[in-house]
Structure formats: C-alpha cells, structure tokens
Short mmCIF file of C-alpha atoms in Angstrom, two decimals:
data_model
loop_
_atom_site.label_atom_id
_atom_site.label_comp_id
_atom_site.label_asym_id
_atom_site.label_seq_id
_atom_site.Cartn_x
_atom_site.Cartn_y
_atom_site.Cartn_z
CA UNK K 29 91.80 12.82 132.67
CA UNK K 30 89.36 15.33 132.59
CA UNK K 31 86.47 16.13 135.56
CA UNK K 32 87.14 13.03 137.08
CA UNK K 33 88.81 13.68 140.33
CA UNK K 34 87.79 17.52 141.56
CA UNK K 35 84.00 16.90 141.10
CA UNK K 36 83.91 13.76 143.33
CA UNK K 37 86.13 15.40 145.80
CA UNK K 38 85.39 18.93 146.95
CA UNK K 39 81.62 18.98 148.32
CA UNK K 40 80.54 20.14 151.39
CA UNK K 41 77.08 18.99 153.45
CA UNK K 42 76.69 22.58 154.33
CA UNK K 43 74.69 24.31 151.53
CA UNK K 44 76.27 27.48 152.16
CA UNK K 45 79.75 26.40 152.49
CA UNK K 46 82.06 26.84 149.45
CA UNK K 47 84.97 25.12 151.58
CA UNK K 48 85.72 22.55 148.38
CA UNK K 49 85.25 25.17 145.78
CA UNK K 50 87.74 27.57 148.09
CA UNK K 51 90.04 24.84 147.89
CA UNK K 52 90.25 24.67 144.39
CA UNK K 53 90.61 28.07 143.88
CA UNK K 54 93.30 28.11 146.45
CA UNK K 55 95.09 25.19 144.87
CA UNK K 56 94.84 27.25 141.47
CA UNK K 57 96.41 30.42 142.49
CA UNK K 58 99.04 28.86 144.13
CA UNK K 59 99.70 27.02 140.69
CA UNK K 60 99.26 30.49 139.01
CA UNK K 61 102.31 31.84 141.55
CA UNK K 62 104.36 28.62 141.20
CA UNK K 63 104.23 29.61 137.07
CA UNK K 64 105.74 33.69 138.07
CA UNK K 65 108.00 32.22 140.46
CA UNK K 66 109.58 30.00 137.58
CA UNK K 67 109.03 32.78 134.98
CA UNK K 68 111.22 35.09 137.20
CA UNK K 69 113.83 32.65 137.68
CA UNK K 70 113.70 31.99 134.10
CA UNK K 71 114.23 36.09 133.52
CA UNK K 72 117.02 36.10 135.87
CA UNK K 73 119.04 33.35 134.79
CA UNK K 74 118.83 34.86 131.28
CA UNK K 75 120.09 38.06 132.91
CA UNK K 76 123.19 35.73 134.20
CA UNK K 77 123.69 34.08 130.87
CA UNK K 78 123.79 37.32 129.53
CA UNK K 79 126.63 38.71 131.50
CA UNK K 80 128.39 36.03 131.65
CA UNK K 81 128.37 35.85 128.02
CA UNK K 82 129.37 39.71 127.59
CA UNK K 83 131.96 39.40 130.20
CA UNK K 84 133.26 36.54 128.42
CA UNK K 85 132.98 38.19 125.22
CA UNK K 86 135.11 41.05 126.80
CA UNK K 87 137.80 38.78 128.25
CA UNK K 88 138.42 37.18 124.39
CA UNK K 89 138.23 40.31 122.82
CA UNK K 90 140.74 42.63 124.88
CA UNK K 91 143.04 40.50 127.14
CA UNK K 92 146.30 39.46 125.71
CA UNK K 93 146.75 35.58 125.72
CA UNK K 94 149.94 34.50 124.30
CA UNK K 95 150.00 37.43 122.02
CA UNK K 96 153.47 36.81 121.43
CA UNK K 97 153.75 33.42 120.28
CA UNK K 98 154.34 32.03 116.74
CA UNK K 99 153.56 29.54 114.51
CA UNK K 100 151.23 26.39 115.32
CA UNK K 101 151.13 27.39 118.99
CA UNK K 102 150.11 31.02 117.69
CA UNK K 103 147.41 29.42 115.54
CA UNK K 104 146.10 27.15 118.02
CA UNK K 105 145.55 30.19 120.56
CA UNK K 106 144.07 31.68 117.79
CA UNK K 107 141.56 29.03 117.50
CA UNK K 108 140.79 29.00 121.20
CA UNK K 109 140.47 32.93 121.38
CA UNK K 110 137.97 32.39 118.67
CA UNK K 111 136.10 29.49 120.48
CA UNK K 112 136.11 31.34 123.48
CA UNK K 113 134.38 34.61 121.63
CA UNK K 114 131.59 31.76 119.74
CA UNK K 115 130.88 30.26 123.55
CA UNK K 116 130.40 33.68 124.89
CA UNK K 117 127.78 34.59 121.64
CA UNK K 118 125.94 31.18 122.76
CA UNK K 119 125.60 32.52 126.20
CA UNK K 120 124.05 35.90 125.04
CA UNK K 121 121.88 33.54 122.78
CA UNK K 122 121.09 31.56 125.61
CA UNK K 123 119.88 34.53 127.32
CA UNK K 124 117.75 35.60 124.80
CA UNK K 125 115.81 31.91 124.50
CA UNK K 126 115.10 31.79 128.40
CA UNK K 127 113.55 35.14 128.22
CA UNK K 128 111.46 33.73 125.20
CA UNK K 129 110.18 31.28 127.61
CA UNK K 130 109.82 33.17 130.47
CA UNK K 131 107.58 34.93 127.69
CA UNK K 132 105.26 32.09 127.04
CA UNK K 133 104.96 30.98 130.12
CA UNK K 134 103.51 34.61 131.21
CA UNK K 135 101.43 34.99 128.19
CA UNK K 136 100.24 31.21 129.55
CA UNK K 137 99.09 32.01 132.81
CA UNK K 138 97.35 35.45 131.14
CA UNK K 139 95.27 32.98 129.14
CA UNK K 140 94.80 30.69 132.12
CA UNK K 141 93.83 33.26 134.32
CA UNK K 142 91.03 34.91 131.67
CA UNK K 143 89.56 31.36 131.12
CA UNK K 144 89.59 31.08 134.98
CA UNK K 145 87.63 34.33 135.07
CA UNK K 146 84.48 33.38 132.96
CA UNK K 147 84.25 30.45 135.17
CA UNK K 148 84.60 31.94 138.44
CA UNK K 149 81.85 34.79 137.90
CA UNK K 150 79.53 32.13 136.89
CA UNK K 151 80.08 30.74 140.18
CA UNK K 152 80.19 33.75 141.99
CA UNK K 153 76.89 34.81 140.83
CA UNK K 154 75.67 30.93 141.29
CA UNK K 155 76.81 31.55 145.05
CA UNK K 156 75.43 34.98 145.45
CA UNK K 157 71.67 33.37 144.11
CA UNK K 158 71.93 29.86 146.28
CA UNK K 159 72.48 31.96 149.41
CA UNK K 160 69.87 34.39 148.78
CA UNK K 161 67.22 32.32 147.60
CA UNK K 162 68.15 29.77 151.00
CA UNK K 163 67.90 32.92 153.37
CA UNK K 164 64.41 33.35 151.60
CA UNK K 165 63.49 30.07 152.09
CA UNK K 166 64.45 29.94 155.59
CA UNK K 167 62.83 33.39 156.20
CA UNK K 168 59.87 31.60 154.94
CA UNK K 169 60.07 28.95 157.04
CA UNK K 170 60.65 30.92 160.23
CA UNK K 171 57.10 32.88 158.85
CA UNK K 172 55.31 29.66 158.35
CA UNK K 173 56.42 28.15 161.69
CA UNK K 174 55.30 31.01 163.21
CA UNK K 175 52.38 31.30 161.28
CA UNK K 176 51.44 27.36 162.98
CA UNK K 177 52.00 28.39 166.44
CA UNK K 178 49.64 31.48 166.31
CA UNK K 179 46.95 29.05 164.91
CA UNK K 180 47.58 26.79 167.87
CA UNK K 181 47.60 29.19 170.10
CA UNK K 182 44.38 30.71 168.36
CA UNK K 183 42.69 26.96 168.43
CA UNK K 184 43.54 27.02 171.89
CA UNK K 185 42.12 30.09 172.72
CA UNK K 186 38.65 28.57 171.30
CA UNK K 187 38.75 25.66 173.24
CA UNK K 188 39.30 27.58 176.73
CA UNK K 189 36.24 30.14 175.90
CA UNK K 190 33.76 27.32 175.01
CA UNK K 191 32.18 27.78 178.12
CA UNK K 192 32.23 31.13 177.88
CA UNK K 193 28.66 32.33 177.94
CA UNK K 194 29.85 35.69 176.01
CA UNK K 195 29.15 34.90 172.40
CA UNK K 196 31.24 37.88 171.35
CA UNK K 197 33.91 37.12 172.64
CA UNK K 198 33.65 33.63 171.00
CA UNK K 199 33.25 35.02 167.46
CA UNK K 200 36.08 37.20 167.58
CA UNK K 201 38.11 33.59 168.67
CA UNK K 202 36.66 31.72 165.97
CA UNK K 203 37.06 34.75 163.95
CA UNK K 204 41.09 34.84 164.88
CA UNK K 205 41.47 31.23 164.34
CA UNK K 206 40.10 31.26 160.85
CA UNK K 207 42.76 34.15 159.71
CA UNK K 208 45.21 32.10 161.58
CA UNK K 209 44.78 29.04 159.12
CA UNK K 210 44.29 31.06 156.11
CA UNK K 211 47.90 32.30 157.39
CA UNK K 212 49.15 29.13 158.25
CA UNK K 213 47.75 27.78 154.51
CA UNK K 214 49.50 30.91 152.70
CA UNK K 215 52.83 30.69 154.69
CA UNK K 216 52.85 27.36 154.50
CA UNK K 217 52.42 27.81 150.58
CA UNK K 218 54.94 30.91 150.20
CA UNK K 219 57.11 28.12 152.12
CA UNK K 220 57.27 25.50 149.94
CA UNK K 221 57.27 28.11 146.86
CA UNK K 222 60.67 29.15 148.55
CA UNK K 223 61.77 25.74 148.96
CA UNK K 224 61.27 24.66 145.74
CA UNK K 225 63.16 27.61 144.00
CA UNK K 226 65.76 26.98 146.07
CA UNK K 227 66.13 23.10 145.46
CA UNK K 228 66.01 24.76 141.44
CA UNK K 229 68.98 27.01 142.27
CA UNK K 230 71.07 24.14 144.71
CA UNK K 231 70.31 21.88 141.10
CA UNK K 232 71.56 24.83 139.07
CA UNK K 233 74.41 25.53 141.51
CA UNK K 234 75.69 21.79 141.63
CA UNK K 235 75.54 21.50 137.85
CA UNK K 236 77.59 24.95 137.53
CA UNK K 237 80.26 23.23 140.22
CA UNK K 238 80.48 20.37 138.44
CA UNK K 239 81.35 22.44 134.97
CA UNK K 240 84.01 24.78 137.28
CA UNK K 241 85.75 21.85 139.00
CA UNK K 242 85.88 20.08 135.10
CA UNK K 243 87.02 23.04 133.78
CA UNK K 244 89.66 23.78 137.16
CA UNK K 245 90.66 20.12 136.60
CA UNK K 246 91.16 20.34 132.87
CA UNK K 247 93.11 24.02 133.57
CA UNK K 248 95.11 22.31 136.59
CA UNK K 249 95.98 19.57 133.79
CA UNK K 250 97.11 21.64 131.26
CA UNK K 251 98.60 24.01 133.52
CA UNK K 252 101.41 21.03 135.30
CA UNK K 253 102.05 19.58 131.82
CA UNK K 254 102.81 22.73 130.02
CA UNK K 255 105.30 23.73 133.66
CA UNK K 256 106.93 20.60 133.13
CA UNK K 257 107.32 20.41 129.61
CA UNK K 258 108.70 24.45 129.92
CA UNK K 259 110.90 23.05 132.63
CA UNK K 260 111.87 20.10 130.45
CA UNK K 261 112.91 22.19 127.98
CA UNK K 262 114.91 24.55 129.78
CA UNK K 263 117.31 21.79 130.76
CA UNK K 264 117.57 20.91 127.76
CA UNK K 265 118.53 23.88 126.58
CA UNK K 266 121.09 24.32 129.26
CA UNK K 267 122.58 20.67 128.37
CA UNK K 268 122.58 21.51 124.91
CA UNK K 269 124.81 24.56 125.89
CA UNK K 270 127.19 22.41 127.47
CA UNK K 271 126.93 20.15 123.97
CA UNK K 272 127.57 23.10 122.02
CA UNK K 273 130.56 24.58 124.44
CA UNK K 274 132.44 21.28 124.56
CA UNK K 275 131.81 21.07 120.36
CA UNK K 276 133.51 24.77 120.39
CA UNK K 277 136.22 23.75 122.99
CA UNK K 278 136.89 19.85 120.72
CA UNK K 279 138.00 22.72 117.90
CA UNK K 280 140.86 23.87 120.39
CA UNK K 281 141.73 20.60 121.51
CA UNK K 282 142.11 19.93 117.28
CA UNK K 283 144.19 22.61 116.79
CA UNK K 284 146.26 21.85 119.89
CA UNK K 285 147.33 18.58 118.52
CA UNK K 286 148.36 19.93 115.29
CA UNK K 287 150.63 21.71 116.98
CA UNK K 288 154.19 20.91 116.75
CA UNK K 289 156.96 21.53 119.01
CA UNK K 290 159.66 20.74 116.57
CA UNK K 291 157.84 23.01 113.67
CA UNK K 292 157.84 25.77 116.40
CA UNK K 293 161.63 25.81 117.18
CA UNK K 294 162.10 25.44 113.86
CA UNK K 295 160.23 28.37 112.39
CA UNK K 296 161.74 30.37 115.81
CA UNK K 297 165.45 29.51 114.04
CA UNK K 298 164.49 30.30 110.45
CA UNK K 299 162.77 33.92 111.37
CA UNK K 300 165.02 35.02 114.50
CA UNK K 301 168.67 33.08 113.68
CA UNK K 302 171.48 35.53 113.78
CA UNK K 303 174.25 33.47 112.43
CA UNK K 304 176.10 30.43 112.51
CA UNK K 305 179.84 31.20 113.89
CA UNK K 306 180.43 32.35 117.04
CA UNK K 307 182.93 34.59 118.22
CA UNK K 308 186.64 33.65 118.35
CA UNK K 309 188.84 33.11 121.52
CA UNK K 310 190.39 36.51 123.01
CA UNK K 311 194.37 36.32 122.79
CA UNK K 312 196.40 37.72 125.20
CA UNK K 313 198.39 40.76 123.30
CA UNK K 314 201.36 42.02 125.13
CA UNK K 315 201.55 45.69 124.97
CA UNK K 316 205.35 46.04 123.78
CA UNK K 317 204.91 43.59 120.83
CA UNK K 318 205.66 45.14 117.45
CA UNK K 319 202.44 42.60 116.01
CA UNK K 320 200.37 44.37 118.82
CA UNK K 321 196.84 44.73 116.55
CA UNK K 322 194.93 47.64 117.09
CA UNK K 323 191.15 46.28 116.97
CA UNK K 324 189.75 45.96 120.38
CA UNK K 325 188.90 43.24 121.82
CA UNK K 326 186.96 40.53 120.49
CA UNK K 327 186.85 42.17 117.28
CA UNK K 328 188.68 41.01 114.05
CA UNK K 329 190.62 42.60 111.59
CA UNK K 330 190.14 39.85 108.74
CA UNK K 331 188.37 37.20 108.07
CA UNK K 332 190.71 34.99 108.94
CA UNK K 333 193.21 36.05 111.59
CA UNK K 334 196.62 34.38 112.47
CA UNK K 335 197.32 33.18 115.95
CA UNK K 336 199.88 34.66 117.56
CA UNK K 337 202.26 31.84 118.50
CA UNK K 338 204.04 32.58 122.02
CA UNK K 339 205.84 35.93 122.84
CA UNK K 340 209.55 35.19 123.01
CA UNK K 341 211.70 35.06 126.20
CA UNK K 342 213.06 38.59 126.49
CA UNK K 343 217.37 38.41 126.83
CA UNK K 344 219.12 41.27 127.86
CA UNK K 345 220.48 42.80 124.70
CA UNK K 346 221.90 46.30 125.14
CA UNK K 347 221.33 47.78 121.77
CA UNK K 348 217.71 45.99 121.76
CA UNK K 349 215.42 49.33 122.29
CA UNK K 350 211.78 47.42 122.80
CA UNK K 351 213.02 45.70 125.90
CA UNK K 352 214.22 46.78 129.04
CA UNK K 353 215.02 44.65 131.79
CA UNK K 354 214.46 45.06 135.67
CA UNK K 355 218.17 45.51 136.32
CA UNK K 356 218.21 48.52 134.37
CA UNK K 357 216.15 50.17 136.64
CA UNK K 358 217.27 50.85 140.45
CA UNK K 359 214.80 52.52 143.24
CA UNK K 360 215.38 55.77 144.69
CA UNK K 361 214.75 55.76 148.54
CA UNK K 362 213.90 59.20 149.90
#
C-alpha cells in the first residue's frame, strides 16, 4: 500500500490552504516522537537490566549462602551460586541488546527524517511559488477590473457630452476612452497571462503533493512496521530471558535432586565422627575405702576397669583403725 490513501484524502478547496498537507506533517512528527519516546524507554530499561544484573552479580559473588555446608547439598548450592552469577551476565547482556536497538531505531528516524527533508523543501518552495504567483494573479485581476470600470466610466463620459457643442472637450473624452480600452485590452491580457501561470504552478503544485503524500504514506508505512517489528522483538527478547533464566535455574533444580540426605549424614559421620564408645557410668567412691582410685571423675585408669561391688556394712571393731563409729564420738556443749 503505497500513495493510495493520503493523496485522496488531504485536499483542501482553498488554493492557499495547506490544512491536508499540515496534517500530514503533523501526523509524521508525532510518529517521529512516538519512535524517541520508545527509544528512551528502550535506553532506560537497558539501564535497569543493567543494574539489576550487576547487583545480582554482586549478591552471588560476595554474600555467603550456605557456605558451610558439605557434600551434595554443598554442590548443589554451588550450582545455584553459579546459575545465579550466569542469570545476572544475561541481564548485563540484555542491557547491552536493548541499547543496540534503541540504536537502530534512532539511526531510523535520522534516515526518516533526512528523506522527509528533500520532500518537504520541495513543497515548501512549491507553496512559497503557488501563493505568489495567485497574489499576482489576483493583483492582476483587481488591475483589470479596475481597468473595465474606468472604460465604463470613460464610455459614459462620451455619451453625456454628445450634446456638448464644445468639440474639445469631446476629443479629449473620446481621447480618454480609447486609452481606457487599450488599458482594459492590456490588463485584461496581463490578467489572463497571470492566470494561466498560475493554473501551471496549482498543476505543478498538485503533482508535487501527490509525490509528498506517496512518499509521507510510503515513510508512514515503513515507519509503523519497522516500530512494531522493533517492539516485536523486544518482547521477544525479554521472553527469551525468562527462557534462558528458567534453563539456568532447571540446572539447580538438577542438582537439587541429586542430592541426598542419607549421603549427607553419611559423609557428616565419616569426616566429623569422634568415636564409637561413650563414656562409662560414674561410681560412687567412698572416701575411707582402701580401693579409693585416684583418677577423677569420669576418667579411667585402664581400659577395662572393675566395678566396685558394694562397700561393706561397717561393725564396730575396736582394733579396726579405718572405721570409726558415731558412738565413739560425744558432743561438747559449751
């Protein structure tokens, strides 16, 4: 589609309006704007994929995640540190791909606008040489109109004195009405001289509208499909972000099912186990006992230590020196 629509469309039954070529124009820059509008947005959303992405890049890089744990669990964390860093490089990618857009779509409306500018100082100057030459022609006409009255009034004039006995004064009205229509005749010509140039420049000036609103139309054209391919693309390029994030993120969910609880606790018992027998009961020792051991508590001498069987009952035994029995003993009452 090509010329079909703007050149039927955008005419005007005053000569020296240019409201449909105005219109255009109008419709054009606001198409041009539209274009920096979504270049900028393009710019700024790169400038938000791009912190994101180093902020992101940041958080994998220096902030402890499970720094501590071992084995699968410590490889699968691994794995999604890693992921994490890769979506975070995508992002800063990203960023750098919208502002390649936001590049061709300026250097688009650049080109746009100089094509634009050939065609709108041809029509300028088209403008500039339709008004002129119509204020000529209309000069021209306001000339020979007035040009016609002064004959009449001059024919008049001859008709009023023809009973004028003085013959002088007759000449000089005969003489006045025969300049008068040479006027009239050479106005009249200048006139249509003027006229006809400018029905030569409104023919010129329609053809050059024609070519402007085929080439606006063809611009206008090129200008939405190239917008909405650019804005085609840019979702796509956001959805294939996601694509590529949830492909980075499938490689933790992968590792997370090769982990293994039981291989965990395992390894945990193999690296950290301190031993297998745990301490033996504490005995009560009575202080008096000649068996009395001397290692402290919980602590054994041998590898194997007897038990103590129970103490026995103490009996009063005078000549037995290790016991000594209440009775022996009396309280002193100050």
């Amino acid at each position: 589609m090509t010329g079909s629509l703007f050149k039927g469309n955008f005419w005007s039954t005053d000569i020296l309006s240019t409201i449909g070529y105005d219109s255009i124009i109008q419709h054009l820059n606001n198409g041009r704007k539209n274009c920096k509008e979504f270049e900028d947005f393009l710019k700024e959303r790169a400038s938000i994929e791009e912190k994101y992405g180093k902020d992101l890049l940041s958080l994998a890089r220096k902030k402890p995640c499970g720094q501590s744990e071992i084995n699968t669990l410590k490889r699968a964390l691994e794995v999604f540190k890693q992921q994490v860093d890769n979506v975070a490089q995508c992002h800063i990618q990203l960023a750098q791909t919208l502002r390649e857009e936001a590049r061709k779509m300026e250097e688009f409306r650049e080109r746009q606008k100089l094509q634009r500018k050939k065609t709108e100082t041809i029509m300028e100057a088209a403008h500039k040489q339709k008004n002129s030459q119509f204020k000529k022609a209309m000069d021209a006409k306001k000339n020979y109109e007035q040009k016609c009255r002064d004959k009449d009034d001059a024919e008049q004039a001859v008709h009023r004195s023809a009973n004028v006995a003085n013959q002088r004064q007759q000449e000089k009205l005969f003489v006045k009405l025969a300049t008068s229509k040479t006027a009239v005749e050479d106005s009249d010509k200048a006139y249509k001289q003027h006229i006809n140039l400018l029905e030569n420049v409104r023919e010129e000036w329609q053809k050059e509208h024609i070519k402007a609103c085929e080439v606006f139309e063809a611009q206008e054209c090129e200008r939405i499909n190239f917008f909405r391919n650019a804005l085609w693309l840019h979702v796509n390029q956001l959805s294939q972000q996601c694509v590529t994030n949830d492909e980075m993120y499938e490689q933790v969910r992968k590792s997370l099912e090769t982990c293994s609880i039981e291989k965990d606790i395992q390894y945990f018992v193999n690296h950290r186990k301190t031993g297998q027998t745990p301490p033996a009961p504490i005995m009560y020792e009575n202080f008096y006992s000649p068996q009395r051991n001397a290692a402290p508590p919980g602590k054994t001498t041998g590898p194997n230590p007897a038990r103590r069987g129970p103490l026995p009952v103490p009996k009063r035994i005078p000549d037995d020196p290790d016991y000594s029995l209440v009775e022996d003993y009396s309280l002193l009452y100050q």
